[in-house]
Short mmCIF file of C-alpha atoms in Angstrom, two decimals:
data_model
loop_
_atom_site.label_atom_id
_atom_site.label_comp_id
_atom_site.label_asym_id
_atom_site.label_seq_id
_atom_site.Cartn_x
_atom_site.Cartn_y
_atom_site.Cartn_z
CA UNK A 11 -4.83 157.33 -62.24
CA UNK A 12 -7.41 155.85 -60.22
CA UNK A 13 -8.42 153.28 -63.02
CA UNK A 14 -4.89 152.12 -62.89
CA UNK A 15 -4.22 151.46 -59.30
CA UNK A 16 -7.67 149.32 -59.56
CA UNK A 17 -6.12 147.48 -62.29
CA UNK A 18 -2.80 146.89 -60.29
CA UNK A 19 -4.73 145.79 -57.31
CA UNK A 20 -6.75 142.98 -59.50
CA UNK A 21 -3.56 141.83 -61.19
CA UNK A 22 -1.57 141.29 -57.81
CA UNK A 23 -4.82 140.00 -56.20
CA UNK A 24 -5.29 137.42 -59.52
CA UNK A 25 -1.95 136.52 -59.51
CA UNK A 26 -2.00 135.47 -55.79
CA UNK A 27 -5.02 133.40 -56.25
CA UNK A 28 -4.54 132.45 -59.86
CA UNK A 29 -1.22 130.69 -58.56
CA UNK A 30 -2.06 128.82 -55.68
CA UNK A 31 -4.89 127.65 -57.89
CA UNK A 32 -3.34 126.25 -60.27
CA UNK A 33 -1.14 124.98 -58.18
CA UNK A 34 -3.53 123.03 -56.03
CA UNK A 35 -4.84 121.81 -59.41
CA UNK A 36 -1.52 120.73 -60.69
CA UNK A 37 -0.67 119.51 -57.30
CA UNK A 38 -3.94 117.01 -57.88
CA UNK A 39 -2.17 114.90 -61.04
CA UNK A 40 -0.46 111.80 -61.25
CA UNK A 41 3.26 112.07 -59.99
CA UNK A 42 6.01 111.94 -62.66
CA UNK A 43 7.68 108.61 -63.65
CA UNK A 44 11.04 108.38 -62.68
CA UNK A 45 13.82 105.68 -62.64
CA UNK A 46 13.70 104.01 -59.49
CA UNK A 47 17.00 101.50 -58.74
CA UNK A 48 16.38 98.25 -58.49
CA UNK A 49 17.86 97.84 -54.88
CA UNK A 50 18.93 100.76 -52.50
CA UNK A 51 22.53 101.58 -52.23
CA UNK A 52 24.20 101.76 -48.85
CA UNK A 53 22.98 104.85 -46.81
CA UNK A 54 23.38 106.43 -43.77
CA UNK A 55 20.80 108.13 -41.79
CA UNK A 56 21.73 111.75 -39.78
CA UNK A 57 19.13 112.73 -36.61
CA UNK A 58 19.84 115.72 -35.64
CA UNK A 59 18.62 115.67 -31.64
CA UNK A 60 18.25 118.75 -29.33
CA UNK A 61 17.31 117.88 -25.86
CA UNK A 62 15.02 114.79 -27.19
CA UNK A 63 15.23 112.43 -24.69
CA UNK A 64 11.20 112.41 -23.72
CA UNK A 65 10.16 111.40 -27.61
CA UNK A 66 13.31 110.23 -29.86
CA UNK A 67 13.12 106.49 -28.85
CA UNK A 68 9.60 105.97 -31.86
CA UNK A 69 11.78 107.83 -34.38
CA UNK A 70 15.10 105.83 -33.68
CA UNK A 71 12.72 102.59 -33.86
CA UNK A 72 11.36 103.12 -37.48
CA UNK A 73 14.92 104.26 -38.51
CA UNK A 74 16.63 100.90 -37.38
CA UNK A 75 13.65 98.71 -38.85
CA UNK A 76 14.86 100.42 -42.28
CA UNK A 77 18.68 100.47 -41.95
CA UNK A 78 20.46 97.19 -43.44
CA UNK A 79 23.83 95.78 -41.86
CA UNK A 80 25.69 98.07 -44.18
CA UNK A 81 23.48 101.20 -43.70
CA UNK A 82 24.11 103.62 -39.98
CA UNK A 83 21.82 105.86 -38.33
CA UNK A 84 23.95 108.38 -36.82
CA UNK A 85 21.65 110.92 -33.74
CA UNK A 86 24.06 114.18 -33.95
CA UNK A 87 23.22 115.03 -29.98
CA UNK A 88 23.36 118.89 -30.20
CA UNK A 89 24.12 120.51 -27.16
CA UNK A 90 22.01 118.20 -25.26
CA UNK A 91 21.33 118.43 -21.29
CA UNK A 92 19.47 115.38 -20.91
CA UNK A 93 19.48 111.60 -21.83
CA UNK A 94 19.20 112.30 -25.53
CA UNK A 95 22.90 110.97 -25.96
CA UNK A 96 22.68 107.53 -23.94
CA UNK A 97 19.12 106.22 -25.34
CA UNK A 98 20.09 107.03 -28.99
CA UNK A 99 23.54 104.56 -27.64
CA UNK A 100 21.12 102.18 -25.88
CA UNK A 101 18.89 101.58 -29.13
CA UNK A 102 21.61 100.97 -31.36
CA UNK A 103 22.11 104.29 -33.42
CA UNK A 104 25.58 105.78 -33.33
CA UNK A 105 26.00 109.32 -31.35
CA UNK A 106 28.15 111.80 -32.22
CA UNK A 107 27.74 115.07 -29.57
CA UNK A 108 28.59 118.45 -30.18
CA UNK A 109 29.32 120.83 -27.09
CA UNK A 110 28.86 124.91 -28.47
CA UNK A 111 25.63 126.99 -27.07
CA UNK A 112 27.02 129.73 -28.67
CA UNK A 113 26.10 128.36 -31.68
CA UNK A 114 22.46 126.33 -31.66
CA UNK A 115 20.31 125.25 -34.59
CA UNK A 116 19.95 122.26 -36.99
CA UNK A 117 22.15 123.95 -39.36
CA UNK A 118 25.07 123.59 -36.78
CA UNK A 119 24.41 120.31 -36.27
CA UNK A 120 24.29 119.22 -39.78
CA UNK A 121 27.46 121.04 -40.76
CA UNK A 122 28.87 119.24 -37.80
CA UNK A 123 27.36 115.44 -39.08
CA UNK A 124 28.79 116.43 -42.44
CA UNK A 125 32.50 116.88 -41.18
CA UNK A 126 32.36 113.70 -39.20
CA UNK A 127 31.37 111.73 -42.25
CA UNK A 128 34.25 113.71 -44.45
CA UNK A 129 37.20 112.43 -41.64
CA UNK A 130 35.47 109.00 -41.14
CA UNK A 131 36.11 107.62 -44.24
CA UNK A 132 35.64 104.06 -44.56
CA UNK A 133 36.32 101.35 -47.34
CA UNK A 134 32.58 100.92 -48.17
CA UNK A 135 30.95 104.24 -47.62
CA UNK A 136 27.19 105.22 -47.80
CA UNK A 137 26.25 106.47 -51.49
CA UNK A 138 23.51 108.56 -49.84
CA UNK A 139 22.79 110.91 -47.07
CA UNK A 140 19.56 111.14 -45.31
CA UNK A 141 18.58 113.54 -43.12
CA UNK A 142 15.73 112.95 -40.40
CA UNK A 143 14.44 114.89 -38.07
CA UNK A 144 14.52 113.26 -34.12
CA UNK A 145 10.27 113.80 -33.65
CA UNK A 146 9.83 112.07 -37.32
CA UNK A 147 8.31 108.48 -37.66
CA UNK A 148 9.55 107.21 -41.12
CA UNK A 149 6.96 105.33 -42.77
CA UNK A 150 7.71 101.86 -43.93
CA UNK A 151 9.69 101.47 -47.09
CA UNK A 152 10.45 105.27 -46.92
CA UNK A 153 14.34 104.77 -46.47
CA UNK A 154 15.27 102.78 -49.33
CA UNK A 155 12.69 104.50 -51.70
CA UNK A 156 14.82 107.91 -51.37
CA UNK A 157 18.20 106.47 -51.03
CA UNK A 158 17.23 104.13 -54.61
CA UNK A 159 16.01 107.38 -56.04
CA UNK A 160 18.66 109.61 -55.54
CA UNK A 161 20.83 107.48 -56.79
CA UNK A 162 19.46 106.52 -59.71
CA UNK A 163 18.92 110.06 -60.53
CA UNK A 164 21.94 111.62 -58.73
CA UNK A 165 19.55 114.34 -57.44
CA UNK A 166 18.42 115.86 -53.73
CA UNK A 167 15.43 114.06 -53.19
CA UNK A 168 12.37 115.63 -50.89
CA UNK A 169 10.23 113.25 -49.20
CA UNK A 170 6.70 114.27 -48.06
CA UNK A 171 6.96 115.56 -44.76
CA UNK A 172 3.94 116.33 -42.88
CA UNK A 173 2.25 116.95 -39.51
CA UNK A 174 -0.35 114.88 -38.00
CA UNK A 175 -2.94 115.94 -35.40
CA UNK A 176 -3.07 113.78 -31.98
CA UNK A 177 -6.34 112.58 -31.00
CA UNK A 178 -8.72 115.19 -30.02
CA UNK A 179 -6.53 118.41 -31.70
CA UNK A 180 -8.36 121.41 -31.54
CA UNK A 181 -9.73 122.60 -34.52
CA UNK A 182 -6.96 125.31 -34.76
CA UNK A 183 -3.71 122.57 -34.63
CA UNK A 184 -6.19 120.98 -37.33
CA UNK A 185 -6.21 123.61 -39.60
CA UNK A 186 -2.61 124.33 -38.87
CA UNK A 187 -1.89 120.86 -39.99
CA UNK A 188 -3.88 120.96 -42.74
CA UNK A 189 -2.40 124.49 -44.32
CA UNK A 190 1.78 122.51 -44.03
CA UNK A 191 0.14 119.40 -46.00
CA UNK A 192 -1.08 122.07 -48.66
CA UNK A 193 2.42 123.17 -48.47
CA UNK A 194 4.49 120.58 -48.37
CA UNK A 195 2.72 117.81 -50.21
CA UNK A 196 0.29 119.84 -52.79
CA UNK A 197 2.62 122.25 -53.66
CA UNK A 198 5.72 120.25 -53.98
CA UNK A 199 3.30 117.69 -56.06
CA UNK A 200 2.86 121.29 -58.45
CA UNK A 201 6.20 122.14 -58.87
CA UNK A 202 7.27 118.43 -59.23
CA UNK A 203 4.61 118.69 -61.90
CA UNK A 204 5.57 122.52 -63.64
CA UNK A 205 9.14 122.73 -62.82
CA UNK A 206 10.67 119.22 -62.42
CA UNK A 207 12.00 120.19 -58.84
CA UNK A 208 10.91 120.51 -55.52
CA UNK A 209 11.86 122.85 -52.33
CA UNK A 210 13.77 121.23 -48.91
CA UNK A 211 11.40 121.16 -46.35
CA UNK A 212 13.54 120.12 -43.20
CA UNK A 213 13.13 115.99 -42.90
CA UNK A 214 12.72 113.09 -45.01
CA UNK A 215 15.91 114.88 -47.32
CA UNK A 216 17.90 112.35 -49.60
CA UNK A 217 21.51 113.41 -50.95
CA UNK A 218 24.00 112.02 -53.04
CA UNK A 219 27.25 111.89 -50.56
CA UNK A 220 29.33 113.83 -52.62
CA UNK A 221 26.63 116.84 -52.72
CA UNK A 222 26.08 116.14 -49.03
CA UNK A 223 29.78 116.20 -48.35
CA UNK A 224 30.08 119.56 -50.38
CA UNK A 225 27.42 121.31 -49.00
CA UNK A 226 28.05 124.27 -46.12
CA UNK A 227 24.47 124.69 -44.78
CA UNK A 228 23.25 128.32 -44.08
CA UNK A 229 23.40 128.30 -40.16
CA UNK A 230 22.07 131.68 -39.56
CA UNK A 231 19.18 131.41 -41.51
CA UNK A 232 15.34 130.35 -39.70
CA UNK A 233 14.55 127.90 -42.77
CA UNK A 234 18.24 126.44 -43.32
CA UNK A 235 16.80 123.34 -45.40
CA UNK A 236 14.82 125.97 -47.91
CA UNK A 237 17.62 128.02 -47.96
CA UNK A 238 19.95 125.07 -49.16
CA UNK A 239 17.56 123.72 -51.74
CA UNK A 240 17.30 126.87 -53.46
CA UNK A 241 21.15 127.55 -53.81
CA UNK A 242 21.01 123.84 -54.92
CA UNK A 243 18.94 124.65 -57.75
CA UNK A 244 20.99 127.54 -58.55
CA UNK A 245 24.11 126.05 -58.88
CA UNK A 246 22.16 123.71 -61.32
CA UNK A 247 22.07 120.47 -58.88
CA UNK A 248 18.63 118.57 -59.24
CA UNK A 249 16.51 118.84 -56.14
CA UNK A 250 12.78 116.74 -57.08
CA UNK A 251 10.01 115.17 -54.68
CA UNK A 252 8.74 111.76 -53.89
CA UNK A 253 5.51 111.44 -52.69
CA UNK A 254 5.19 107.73 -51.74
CA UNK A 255 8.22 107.82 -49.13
CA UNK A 256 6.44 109.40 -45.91
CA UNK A 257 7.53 111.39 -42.89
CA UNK A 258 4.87 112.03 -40.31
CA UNK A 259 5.73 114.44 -37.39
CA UNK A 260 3.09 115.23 -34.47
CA UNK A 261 1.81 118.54 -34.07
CA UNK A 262 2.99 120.80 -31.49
CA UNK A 263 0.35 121.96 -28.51
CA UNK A 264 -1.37 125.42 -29.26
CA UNK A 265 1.65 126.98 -28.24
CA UNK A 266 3.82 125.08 -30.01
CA UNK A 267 1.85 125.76 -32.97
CA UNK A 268 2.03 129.48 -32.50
CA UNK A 269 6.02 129.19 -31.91
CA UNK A 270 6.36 126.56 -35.51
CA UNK A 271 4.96 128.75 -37.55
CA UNK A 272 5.58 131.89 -37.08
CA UNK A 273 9.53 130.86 -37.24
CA UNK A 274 8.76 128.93 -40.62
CA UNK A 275 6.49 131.71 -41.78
CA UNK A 276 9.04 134.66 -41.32
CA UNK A 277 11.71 132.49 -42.73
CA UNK A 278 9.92 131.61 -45.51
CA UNK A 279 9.42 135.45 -46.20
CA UNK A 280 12.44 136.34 -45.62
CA UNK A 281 14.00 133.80 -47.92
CA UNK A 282 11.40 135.13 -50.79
CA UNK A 283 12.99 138.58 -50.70
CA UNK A 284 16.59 137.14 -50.93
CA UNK A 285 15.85 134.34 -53.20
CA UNK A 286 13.30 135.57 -55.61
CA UNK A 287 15.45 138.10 -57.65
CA UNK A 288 18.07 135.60 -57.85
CA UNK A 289 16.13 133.19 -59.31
CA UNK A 290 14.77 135.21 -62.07
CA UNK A 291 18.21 136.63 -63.11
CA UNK A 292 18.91 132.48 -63.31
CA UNK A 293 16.44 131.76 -65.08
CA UNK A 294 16.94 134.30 -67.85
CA UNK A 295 20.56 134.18 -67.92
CA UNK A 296 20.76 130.04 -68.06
CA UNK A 297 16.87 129.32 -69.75
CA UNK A 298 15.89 127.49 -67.01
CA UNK A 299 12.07 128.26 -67.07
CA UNK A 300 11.61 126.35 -63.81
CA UNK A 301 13.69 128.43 -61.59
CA UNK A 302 11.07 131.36 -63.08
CA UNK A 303 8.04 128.83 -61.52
CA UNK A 304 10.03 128.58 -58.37
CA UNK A 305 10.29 131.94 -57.93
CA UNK A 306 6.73 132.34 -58.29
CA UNK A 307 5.58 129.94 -55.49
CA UNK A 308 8.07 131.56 -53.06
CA UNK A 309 5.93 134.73 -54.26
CA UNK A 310 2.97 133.49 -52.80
CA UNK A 311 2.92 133.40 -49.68
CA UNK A 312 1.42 131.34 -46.36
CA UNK A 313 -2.14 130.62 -47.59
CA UNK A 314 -4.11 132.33 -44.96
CA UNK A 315 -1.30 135.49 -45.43
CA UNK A 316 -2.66 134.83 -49.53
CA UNK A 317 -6.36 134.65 -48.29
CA UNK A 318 -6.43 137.67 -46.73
CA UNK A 319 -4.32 139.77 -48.80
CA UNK A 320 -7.07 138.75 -51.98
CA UNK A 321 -10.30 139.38 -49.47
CA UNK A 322 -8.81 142.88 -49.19
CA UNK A 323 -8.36 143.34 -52.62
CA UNK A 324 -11.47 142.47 -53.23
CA UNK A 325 -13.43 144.78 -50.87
CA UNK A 326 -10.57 147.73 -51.99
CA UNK A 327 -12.20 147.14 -55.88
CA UNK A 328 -15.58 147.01 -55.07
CA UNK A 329 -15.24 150.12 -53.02
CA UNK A 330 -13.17 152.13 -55.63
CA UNK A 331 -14.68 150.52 -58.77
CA UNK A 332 -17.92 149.40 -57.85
CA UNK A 333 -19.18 145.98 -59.46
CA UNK A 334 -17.10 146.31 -63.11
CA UNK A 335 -14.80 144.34 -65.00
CA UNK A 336 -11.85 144.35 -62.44
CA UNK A 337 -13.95 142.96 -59.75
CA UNK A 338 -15.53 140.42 -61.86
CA UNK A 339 -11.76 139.30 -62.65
CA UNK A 340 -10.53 139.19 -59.33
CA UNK A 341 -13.88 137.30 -58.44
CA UNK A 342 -13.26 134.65 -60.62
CA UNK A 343 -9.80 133.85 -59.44
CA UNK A 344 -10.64 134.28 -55.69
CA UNK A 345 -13.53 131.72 -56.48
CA UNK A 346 -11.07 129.36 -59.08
CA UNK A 347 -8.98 129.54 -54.94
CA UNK A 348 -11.70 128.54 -52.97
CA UNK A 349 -12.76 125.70 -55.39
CA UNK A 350 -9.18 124.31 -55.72
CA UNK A 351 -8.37 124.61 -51.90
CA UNK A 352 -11.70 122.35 -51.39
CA UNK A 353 -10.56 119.62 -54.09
CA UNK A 354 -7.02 119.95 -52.35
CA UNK A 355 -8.71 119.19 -48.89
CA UNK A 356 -11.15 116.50 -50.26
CA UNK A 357 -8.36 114.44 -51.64
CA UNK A 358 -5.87 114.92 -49.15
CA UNK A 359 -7.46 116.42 -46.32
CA UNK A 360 -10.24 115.37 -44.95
CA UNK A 361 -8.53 113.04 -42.35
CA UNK A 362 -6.76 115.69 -40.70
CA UNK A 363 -9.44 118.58 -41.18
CA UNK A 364 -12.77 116.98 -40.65
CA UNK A 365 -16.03 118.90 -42.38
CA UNK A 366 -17.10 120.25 -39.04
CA UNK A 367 -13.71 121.86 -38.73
CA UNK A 368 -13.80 123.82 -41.82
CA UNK A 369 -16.86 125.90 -40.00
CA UNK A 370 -13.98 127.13 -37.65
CA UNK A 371 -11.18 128.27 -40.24
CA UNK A 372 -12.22 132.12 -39.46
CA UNK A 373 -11.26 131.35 -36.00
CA UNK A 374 -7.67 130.30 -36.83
CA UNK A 375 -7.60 133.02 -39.48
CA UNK A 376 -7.79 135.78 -36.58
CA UNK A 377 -5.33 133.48 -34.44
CA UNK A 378 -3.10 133.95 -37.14
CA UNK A 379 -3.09 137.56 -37.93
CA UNK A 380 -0.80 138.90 -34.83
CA UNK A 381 1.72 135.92 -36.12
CA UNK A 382 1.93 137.48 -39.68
CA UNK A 383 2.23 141.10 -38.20
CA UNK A 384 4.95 140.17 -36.17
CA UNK A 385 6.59 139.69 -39.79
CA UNK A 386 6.95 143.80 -39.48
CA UNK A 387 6.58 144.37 -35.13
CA UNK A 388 8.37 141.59 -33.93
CA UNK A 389 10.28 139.46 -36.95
CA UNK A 390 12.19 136.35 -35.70
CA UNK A 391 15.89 135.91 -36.25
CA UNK A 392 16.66 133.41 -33.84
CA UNK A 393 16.10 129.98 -34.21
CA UNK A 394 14.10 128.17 -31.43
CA UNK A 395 13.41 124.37 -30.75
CA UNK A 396 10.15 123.44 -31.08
CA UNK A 397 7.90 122.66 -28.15
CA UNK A 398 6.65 119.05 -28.41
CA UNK A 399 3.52 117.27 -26.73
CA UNK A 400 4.35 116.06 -23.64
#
């Protein structure tokens, strides 16, 4: 008996490390060639805005340098109390307000955006839906790149979306920053790569209109854009990433930090343990071996969460087993981790985690730890705005 719960601690342990391995690894090849259009079709840009007034004028500006004479950018100001309304106006974007604090959250405002663009019809209307978040900078060229794409390939198209560090971050914003581009560019590189599709991640999100148009977004739910992707995928629509077209975001203060992630990170686990089964059944039922792969990265979970679950397993072997076969497994992937995490880092990175940094990763590790408890003390349910920089 004892020789078997060894054994089913070095499986789950090797399984956890074995996947984020490989995909870091897979994460690390060349994209996939896809059909690009040859020009963009018309598009139309949502922003959905809660009380942005201090930092939404930058992402406005990048939109409009994108957006042609027959493309819109349209800021959905969602119950706002400041200027958020009047300098989206003043800029040039189109507002459309919604008035309901009983009912908060991006998903809201989305489903909102989408029923003004179903009664607005107009003789020429946008073949493609983008959704930007109001603290985002698009990067140039980003725009047209998804809006060609989708398109061409009538799918849901992911941008990368990722965090930057302000001058002078502290180490532990750095390594928070670092950890969401492993997630949201590595990954979605891996399952671009093993499953030919790709997860929602919030901004930088390109949709055919008619999807857009069809779509009733999960409002209760703490990771609304995940949430969406996945049902997506299982009602056999294509979801798939593109790396080149950028979205860069600042990182939040310390607190901030603390508040971001432990929202995303109990969504994200919470969405596993609906989704998971789901897709399995799906992927049995219809032989669509990628919905199996996606099922397995929502498996694994955040990548400290991962880290610490396999250090454990390790130390729980070597106690109960002493230094035999099952340990030397579990070594092995636990070192195959470490190795791929570094090759992640050193060609991706090392901009926004510097060498010296790395020294300090056990710090954030214990930061972390009261974050992932909360997951069973204290689980979030409610969805909160995200403290900015001032």
């Amino acid at each position: 008996m004892a020789g078997l719960f060894v054994w089913t601690v070095t499986l789950a342990g090797t399984f956890l490390a074995g996947g984020l391995s490989i995909e870091c690894l897979a994460g690390l090849l060349p994209p996939r060639r896809r059909q690009k259009g040859a020009k963009a079709p018309r598009f139309v840009v949502l922003m959905p805005a809660h009380d942005e007034a201090r930092g939404i004028a930058p992402a406005i500006s990048a939109v409009l340098a994108q957006v042609r004479l027959e493309d819109e950018l349209i800021v959905v100001a969602d119950n706002c109390t400041d200027a958020t309304a009047r300098i989206a106006r003043d800029l040039g974007a189109t507002v459309i307000e919604r008035a309901d604090p009983t009912r908060r959250g991006k998903g809201h405002a989305l489903d909102f955006a989408r029923g003004f663009l179903i009664s607005h019809r107009s003789a020429h209307p946008a073949e493609v839906v983008i959704v930007v978040d109001a603290d985002c900078i698009v990067q140039p060229g980003a725009l047209p790149a998804l809006a060609a794409i989708s398109a061409a390939q009538d799918a849901v198209v992911q941008g990368a979306y990722l965090m930057v560090p302000p001058n002078g971050a502290e180490t532990l914003v750095r390594v928070s920053c670092f950890a969401f581009l492993v997630k949201n560019f590595v990954r979605q590189a891996a399952l671009d790569r093993l499953a030919g599709a790709a997860l929602l991640q919030g901004s930088g999100m390109a949709f055919p209109r008619e999807t857009f148009t069809e779509m009733h977004w999960r409002v209760g739910s703490l990771v609304e854009d995940l949430d969406m992707g996945l049902e997506l995928l299982l009602s056999g629509r294509r979801v798939i990433f593109e790396r080149e077209a950028m979205f860069l975001s600042p990182a939040s203060s310390r607190d901030g930090t603390a508040g971001q992630r432990r929202r995303w990170e109990h969504g994200i686990l919470q969405t596993a343990m609906r989704f998971v089964p789901r897709l399995l059944r799906a992927a049995l039922r219809q032989r669509r071996p990628g919905l199996a792969v996606i099922a397995c990265d929502l498996l694994l979970p955040p990548t400290v969460l991962l880290g610490l679950v396999v250090a454990g397993a390790l130390v729980l072997v070597a106690t109960l087993d002493g230094f035999g076969l099952p340990l030397l497994v579990l070594a092995g992937a636990t070192a195959s981790l470490v190795a791929a995490l570094l090759m992640a880092w050193w060609r991706h990175g090392r901009a926004t985690l510097p060498l010296s940094a790395l020294l300090r990763i056990p710090g954030y590790v214990l930061w972390k730890l009261p974050l992932l408890a909360q997951f069973v003390t204290r689980r979030e349910r409610n969805w909160l705005r995200t403290e900015r920089e001032p």
